[in-house]
Short mmCIF file of C-alpha atoms in Angstrom, two decimals:
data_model
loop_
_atom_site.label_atom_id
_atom_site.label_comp_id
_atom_site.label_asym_id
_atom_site.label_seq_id
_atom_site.Cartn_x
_atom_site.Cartn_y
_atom_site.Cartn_z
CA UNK A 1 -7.91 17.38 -10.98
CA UNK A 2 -6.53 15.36 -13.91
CA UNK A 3 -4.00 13.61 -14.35
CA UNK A 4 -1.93 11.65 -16.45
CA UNK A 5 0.83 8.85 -15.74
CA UNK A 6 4.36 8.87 -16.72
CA UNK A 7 7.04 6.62 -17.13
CA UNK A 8 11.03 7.00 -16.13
CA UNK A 9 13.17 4.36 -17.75
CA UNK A 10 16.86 3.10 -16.00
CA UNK A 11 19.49 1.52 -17.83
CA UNK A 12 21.89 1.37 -15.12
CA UNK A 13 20.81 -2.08 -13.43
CA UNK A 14 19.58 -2.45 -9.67
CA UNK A 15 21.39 -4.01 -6.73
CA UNK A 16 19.03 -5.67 -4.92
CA UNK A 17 18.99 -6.61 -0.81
CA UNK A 18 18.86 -10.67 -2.44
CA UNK A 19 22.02 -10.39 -4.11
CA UNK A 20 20.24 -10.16 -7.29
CA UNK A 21 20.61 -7.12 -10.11
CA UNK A 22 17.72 -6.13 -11.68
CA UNK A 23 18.45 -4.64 -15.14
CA UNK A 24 17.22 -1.73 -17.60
CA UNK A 25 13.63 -1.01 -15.57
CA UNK A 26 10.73 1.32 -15.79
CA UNK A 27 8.93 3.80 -13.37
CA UNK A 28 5.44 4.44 -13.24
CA UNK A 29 5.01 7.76 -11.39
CA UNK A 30 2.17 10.85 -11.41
CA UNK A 31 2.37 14.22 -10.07
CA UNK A 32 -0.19 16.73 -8.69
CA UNK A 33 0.80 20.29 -7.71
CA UNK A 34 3.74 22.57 -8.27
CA UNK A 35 7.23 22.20 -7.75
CA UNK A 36 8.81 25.69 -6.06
CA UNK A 37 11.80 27.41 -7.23
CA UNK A 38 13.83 25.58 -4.44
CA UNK A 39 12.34 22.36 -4.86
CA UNK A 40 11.77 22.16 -0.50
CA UNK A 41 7.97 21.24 -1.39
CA UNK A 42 7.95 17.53 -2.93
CA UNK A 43 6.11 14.82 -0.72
CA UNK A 44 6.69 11.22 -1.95
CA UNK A 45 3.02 8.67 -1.01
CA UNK A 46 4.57 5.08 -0.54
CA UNK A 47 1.46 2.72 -1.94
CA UNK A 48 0.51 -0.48 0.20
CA UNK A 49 -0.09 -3.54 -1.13
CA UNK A 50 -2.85 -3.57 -4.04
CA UNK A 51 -2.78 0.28 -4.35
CA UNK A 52 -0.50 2.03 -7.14
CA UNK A 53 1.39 5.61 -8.28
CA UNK A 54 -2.37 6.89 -9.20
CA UNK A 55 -3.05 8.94 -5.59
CA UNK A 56 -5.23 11.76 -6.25
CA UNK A 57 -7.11 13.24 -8.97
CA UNK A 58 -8.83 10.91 -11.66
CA UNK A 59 -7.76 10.02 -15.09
CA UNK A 60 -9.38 11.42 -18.61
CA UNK A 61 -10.75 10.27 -21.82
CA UNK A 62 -10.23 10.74 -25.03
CA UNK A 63 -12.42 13.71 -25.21
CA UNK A 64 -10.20 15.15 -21.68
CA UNK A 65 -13.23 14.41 -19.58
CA UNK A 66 -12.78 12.64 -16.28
CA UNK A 67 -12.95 8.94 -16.37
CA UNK A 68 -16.08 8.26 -13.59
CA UNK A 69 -14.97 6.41 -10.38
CA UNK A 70 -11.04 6.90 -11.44
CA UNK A 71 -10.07 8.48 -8.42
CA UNK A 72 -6.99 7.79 -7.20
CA UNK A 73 -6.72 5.73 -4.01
CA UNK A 74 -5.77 8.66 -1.52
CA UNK A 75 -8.52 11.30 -3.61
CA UNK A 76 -10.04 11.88 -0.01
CA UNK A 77 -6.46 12.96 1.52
CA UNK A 78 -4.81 14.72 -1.67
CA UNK A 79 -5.79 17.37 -3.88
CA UNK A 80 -6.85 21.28 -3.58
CA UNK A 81 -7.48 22.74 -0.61
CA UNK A 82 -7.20 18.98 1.28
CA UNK A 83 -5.12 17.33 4.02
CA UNK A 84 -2.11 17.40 1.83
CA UNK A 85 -2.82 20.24 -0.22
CA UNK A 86 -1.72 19.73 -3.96
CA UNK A 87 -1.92 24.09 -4.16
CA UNK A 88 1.10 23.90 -1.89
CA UNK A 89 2.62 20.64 -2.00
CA UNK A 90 4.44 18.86 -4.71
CA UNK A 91 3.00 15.35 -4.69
CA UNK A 92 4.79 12.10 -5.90
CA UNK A 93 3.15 8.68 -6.54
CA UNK A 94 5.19 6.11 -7.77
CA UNK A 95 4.65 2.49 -8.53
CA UNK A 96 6.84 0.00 -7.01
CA UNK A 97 8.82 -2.30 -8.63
CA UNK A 98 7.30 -5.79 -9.10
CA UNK A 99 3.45 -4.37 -9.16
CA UNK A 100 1.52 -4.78 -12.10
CA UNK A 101 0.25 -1.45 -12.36
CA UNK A 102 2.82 -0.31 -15.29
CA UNK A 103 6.17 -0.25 -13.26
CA UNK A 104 8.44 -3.42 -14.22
CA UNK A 105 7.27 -6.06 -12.74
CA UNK A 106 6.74 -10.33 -13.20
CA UNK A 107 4.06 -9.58 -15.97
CA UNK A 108 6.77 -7.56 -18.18
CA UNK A 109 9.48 -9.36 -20.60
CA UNK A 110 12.46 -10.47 -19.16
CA UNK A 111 15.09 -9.57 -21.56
CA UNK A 112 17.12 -12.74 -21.21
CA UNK A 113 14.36 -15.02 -22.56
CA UNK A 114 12.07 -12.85 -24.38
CA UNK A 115 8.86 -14.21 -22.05
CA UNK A 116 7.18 -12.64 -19.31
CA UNK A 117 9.36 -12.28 -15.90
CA UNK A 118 6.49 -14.91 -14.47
CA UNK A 119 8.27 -16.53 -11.53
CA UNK A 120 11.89 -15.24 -12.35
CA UNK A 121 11.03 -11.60 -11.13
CA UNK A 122 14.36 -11.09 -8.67
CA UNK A 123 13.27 -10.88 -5.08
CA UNK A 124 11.84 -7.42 -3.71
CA UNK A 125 12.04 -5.56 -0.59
CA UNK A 126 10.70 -2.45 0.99
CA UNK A 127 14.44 -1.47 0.92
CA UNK A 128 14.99 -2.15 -2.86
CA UNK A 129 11.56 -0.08 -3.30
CA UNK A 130 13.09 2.86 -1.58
CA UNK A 131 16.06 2.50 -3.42
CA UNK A 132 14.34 2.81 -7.07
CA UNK A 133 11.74 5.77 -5.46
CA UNK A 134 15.18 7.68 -4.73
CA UNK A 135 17.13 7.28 -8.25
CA UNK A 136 13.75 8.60 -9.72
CA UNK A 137 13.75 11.46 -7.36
CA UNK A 138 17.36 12.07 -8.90
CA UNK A 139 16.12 12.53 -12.31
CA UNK A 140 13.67 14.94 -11.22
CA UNK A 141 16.23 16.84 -9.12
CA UNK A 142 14.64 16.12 -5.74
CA UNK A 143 17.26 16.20 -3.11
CA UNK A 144 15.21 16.40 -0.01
CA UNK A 145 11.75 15.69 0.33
CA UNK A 146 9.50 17.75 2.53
CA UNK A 147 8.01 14.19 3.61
CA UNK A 148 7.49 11.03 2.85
CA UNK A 149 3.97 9.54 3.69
CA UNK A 150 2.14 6.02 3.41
CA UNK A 151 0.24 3.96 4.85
CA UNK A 152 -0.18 0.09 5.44
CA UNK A 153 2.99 -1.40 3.63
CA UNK A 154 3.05 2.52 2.77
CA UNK A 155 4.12 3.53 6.12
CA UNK A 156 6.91 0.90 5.60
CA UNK A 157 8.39 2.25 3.31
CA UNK A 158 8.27 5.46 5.10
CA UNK A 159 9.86 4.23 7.80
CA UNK A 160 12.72 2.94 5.83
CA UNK A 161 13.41 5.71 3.75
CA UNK A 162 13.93 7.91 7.03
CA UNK A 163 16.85 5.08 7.90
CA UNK A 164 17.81 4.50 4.50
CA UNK A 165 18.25 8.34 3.52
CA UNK A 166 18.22 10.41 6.50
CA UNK A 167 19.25 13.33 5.25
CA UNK A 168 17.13 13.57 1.97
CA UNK A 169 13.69 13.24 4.44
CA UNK A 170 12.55 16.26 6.93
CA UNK A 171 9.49 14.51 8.13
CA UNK A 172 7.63 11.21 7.98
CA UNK A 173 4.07 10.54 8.18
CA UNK A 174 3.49 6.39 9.17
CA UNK A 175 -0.16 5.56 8.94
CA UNK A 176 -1.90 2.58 10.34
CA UNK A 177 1.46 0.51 9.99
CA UNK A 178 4.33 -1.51 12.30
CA UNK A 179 7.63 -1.60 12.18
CA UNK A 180 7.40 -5.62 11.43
CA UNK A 181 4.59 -8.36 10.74
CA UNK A 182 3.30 -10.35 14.05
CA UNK A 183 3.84 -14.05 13.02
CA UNK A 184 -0.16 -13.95 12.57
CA UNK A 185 0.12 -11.39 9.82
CA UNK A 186 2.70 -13.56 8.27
CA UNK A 187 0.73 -16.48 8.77
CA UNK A 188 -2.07 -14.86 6.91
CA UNK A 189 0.07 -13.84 4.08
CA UNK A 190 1.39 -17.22 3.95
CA UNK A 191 -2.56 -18.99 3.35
CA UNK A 192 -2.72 -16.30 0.90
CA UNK A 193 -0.20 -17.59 -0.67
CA UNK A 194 -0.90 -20.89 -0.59
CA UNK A 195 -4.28 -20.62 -2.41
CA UNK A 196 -2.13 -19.03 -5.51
CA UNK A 197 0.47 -21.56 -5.93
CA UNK A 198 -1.62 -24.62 -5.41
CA UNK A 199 -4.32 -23.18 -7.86
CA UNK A 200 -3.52 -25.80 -11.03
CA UNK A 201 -3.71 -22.73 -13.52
CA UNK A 202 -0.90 -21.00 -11.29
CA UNK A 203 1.70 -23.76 -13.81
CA UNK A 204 4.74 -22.47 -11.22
CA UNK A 205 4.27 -19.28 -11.68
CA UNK A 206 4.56 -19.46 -15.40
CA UNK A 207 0.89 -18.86 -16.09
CA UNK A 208 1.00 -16.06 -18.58
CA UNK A 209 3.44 -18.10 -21.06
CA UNK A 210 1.00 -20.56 -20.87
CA UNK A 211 -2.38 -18.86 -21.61
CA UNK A 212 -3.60 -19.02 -18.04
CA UNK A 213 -4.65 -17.30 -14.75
CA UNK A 214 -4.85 -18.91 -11.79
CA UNK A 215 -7.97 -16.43 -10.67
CA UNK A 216 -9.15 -19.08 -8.23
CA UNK A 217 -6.22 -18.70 -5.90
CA UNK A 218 -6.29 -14.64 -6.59
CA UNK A 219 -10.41 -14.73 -5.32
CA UNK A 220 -9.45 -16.86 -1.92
CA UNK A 221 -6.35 -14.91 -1.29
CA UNK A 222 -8.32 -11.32 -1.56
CA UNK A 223 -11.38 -13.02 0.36
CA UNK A 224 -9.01 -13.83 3.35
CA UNK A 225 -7.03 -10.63 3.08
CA UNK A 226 -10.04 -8.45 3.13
CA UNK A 227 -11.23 -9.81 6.40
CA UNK A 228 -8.35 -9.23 8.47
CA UNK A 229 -9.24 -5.78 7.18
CA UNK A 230 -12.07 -5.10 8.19
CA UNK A 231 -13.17 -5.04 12.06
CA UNK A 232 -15.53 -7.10 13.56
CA UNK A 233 -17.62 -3.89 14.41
CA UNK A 234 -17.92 -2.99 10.73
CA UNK A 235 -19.08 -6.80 9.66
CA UNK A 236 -21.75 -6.91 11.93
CA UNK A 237 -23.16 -3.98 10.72
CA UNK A 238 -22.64 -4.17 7.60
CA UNK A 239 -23.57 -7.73 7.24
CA UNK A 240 -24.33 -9.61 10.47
CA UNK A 241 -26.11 -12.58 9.63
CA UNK A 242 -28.47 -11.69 6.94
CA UNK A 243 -29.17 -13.94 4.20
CA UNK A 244 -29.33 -12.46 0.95
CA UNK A 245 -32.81 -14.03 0.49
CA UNK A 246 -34.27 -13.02 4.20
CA UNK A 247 -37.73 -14.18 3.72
CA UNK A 248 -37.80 -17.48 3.44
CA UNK A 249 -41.46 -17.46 4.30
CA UNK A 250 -42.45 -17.75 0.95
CA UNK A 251 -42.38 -20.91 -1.08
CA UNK A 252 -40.23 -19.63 -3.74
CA UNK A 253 -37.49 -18.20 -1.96
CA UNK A 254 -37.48 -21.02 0.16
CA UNK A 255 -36.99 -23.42 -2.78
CA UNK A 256 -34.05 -21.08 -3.77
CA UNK A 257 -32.38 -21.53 -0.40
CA UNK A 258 -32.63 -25.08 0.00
CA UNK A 259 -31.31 -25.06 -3.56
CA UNK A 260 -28.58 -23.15 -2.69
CA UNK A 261 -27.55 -24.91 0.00
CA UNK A 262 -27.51 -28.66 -1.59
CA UNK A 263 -25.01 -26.30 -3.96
CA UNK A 264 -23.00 -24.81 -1.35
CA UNK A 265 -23.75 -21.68 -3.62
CA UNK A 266 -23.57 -17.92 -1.91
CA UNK A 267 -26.10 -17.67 1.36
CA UNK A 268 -25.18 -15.45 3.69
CA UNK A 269 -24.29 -11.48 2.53
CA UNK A 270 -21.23 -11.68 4.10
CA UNK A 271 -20.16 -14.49 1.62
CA UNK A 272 -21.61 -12.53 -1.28
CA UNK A 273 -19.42 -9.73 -0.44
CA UNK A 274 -16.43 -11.49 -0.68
CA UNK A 275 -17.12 -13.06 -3.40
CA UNK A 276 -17.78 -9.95 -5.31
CA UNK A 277 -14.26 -8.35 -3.48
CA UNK A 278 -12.46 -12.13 -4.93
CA UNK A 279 -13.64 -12.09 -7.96
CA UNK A 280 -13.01 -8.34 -9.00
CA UNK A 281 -9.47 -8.54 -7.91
CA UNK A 282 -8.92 -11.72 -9.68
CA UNK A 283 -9.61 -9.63 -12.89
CA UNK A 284 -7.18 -7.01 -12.48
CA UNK A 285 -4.36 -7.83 -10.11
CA UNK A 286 -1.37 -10.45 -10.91
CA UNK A 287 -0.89 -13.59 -8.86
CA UNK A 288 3.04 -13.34 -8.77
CA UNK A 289 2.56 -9.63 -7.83
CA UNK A 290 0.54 -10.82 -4.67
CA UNK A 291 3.78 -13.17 -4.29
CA UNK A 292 5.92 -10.72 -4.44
CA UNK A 293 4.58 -8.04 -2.42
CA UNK A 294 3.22 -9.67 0.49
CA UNK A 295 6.83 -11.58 0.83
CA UNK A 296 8.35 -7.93 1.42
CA UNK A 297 5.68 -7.32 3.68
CA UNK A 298 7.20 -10.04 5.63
CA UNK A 299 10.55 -9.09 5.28
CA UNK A 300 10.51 -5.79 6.36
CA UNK A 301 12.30 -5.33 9.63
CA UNK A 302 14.67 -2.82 10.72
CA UNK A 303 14.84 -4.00 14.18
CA UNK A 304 16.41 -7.66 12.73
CA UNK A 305 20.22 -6.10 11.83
CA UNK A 306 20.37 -4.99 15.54
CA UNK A 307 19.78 -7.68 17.69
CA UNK A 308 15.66 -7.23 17.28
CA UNK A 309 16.29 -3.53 19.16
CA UNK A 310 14.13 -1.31 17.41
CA UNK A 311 15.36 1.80 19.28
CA UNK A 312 18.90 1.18 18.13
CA UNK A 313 17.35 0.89 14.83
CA UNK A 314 15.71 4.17 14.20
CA UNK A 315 18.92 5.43 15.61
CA UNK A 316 19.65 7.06 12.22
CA UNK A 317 16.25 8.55 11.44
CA UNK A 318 16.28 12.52 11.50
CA UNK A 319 13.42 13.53 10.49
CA UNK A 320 10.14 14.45 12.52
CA UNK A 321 7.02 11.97 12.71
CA UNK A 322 3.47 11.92 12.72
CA UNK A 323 2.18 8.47 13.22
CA UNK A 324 -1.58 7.48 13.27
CA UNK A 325 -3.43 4.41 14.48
CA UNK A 326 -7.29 3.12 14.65
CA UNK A 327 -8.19 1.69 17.66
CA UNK A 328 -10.15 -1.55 15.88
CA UNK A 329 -7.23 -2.02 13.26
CA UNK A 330 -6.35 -5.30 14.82
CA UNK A 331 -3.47 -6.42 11.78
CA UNK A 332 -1.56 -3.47 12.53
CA UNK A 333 -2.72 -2.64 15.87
CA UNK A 334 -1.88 1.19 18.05
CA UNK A 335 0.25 -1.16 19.84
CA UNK A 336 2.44 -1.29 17.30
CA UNK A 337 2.56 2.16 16.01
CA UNK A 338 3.51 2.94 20.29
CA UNK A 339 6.55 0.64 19.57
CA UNK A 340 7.89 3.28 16.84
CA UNK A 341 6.91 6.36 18.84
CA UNK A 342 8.88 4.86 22.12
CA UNK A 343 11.87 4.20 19.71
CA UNK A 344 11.92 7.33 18.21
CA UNK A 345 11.38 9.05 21.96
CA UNK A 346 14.30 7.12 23.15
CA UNK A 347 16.12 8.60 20.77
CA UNK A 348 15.46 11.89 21.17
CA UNK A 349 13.25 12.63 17.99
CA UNK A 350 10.42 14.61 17.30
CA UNK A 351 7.42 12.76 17.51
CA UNK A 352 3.59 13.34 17.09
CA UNK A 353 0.83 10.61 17.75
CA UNK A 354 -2.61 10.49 17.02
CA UNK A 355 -4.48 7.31 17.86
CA UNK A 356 -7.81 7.57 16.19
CA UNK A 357 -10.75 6.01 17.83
CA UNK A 358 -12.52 4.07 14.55
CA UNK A 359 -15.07 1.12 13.73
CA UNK A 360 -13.25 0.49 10.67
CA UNK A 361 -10.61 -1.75 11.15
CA UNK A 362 -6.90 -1.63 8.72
CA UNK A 363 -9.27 -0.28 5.90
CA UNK A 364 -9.98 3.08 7.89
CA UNK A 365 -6.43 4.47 6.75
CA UNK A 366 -8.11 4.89 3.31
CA UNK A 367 -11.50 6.71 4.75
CA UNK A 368 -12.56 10.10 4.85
CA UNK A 369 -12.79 10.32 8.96
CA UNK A 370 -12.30 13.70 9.82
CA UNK A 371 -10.23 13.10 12.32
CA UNK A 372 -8.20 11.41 10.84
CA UNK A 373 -7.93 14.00 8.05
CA UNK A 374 -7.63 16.89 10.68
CA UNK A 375 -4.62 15.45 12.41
CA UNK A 376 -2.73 15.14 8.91
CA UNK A 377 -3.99 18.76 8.14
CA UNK A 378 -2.66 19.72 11.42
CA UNK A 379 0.81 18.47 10.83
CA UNK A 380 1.33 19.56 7.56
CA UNK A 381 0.09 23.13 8.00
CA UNK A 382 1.58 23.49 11.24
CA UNK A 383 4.42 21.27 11.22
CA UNK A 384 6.19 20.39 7.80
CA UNK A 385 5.18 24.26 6.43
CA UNK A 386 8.06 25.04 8.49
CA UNK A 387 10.22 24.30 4.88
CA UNK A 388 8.62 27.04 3.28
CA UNK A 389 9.38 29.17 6.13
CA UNK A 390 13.00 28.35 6.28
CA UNK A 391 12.91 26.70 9.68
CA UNK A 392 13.85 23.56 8.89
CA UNK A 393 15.82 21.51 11.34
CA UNK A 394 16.23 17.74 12.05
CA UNK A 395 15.94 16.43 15.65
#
């Protein structure tokens, strides 16, 4: 399946949930599938944080050949004949404002001083996100979605658009995500953080009017984000405590080793790994995007407008859920996704839970289990083909 990005440009400017206005602004969005005569088939993916609008299918050359290892993010859960089936689904992927995957965002030119956005980039939230995801689905005359789906910060955004626009969403899909951040997800967010802005080449956020990058900050913020998600389980395994030269019973390696170690250089695998995972995000991802998005990470919460009762909350979603969990995702643990389902049971909505029993940690929401992928199947074919068949209610 190819596919090929487009852009949506607004004039009329943004209120934002800061106070702020965001002016003219661009979309980044990409479809796969048909839209039906009645338009009842469109289902909008909500990206987490360093994913974008490219889902499914892969890109193309020059020549119209696919681009190898272009697949979109999601390739495993969207496309023909899979979970979310692109032969009967409409599909939406759209990039969120303040990414630096094409939509406008802190790397673009702020029209008031003719530089890059840098630092200056308004304030973003999962509610301003929905907000932009909904004017596009205006231009392309989409009044109701079928569902809305995402996982991570994805399943955020999910979450909110069922509050936000009740009636324009018949089901939800929330995978591997929380209604809020535990303050140790926010704490980890916050180092993250930290490492960017005191980098010296960060220059306040400014970097790109200045002919820098503060990669150094961008390789220990990935490193620490990547291990809270993965499990334990999967580290061990994977890595345990091998060195990556494991015999040291010969002279030479042993000379490498001790060398290494009088230069603190890479040792174990592990630390190679995340190295490699540092340094390859450093190359294509924006510092004040990481800034950005992992500040509406912590934001998010519903709950915090009603006296922290999530119940009263949700009180204005109508649609129908499916929510999944992994059993080792320890950042956004099943105890979390149980706090939405008991909401959404205390007020009387129609809910589905499937609590998936993986080694993977957070990262398993992007894997191929089949599980995983037989649950969402499930839903869709039993459960949101009800549009098609003109038995759509809300609970």
């Amino acid at each position: 399946m190819i596919v090929t990005p487009q852009t949506q440009r607004f004039t009329d400017p943004l209120p934002l949930k800061s106070g702020a206005v965001l002016p003219a602004y661009e979309l980044v969005y990409e479809t796969y599938g048909t839209l039906n005569a009645d338009r009842s088939n469109a289902v909008l993916i909500c990206h987490a944080l360093n994913a974008s609008h490219h889902v499914a299918g892969h890109h193309a050359d020059a020549s119209g050949q696919p681009i190898a290892r272009s697949e979109g993010w999601w390739h495993s859960m969207i496309g023909p004949g899979k979970s979310v089936d692109t032969d009967r689904w409409f599909v939406i992927g759209v990039n969120n404002l303040g990414s630096c995957f094409g939509s406008t965002g802190p790397t673009h030119t702020n029209p008031a001083t003719g530089q890059p956005w840098g630092a200056d980039f308004p304030v973003v939230t999962v509610e301003d996100w929905v907000n932009a995801q909904a004017r596009l689905l205006d231009v392309l005359r989409i009044q109701t979605l079928a569902a809305v789906m995402g996982g991570s910060l994805g399943g955020m955004q999910t979450l909110s658009w069922t509050l936000q626009f009740p009636d324009r969403v018949r089901h939800a899909v929330v995978v591997a995500s929380a209604p809020n951040l535990t303050a140790e997800n926010i704490a980890f967010n916050e180092v993250a953080r930290r490492a960017i802005v005191t980098d010296p080449d960060f220059r306040d956020g400014h970097y790109l009017r200045e002919g820098t990058l503060p990669r150094r900050g961008l390789r220990i913020a990935r490193m620490i984000g990547h291990i809270t998600y993965l499990s334990d389980d999967v580290m061990n395994e994977k890595f345990g405590r091998t060195l990556r030269s494991s015999d040291v019973s010969d002279p030479a390696a042993a000379a490498e080793l001790a060398y290494r170690y009088s230069t603190q250089d890479v040792e174990f695998q592990i630390e190679s790994y995340l190295r490699y995972q540092g340094d390859k995000f450093s190359e294509y991802f924006d510092a004040n995007t990481y800034l950005l998005i992992t500040r509406a990470l912590d934001y998010f919460d519903p709950a915090r407008e009603h006296d922290g009762n999530l119940s009263t909350a949700l009180a204005r979603a109508r649609a129908k859920f499916l929510l999944v969990s992994f059993t080792t995702d320890w950042r956004f643990s099943p105890a979390r996704s149980r706090e939405i389902v008991k909401a959404l049971l205390e007020n009387r909505r129609e809910v589905s839970y499937a609590e998936i029993d993986a080694p993977h940690g957070h990262d398993a929401f992007l894997l191929d289990d089949p599980r995983y992928h037989a649950a969402v199947r499930a839903y869709f074919e039993q459960t949101v083909s009800a549009v098609e068949k003109g038995e759509v209610t809300h609970g």
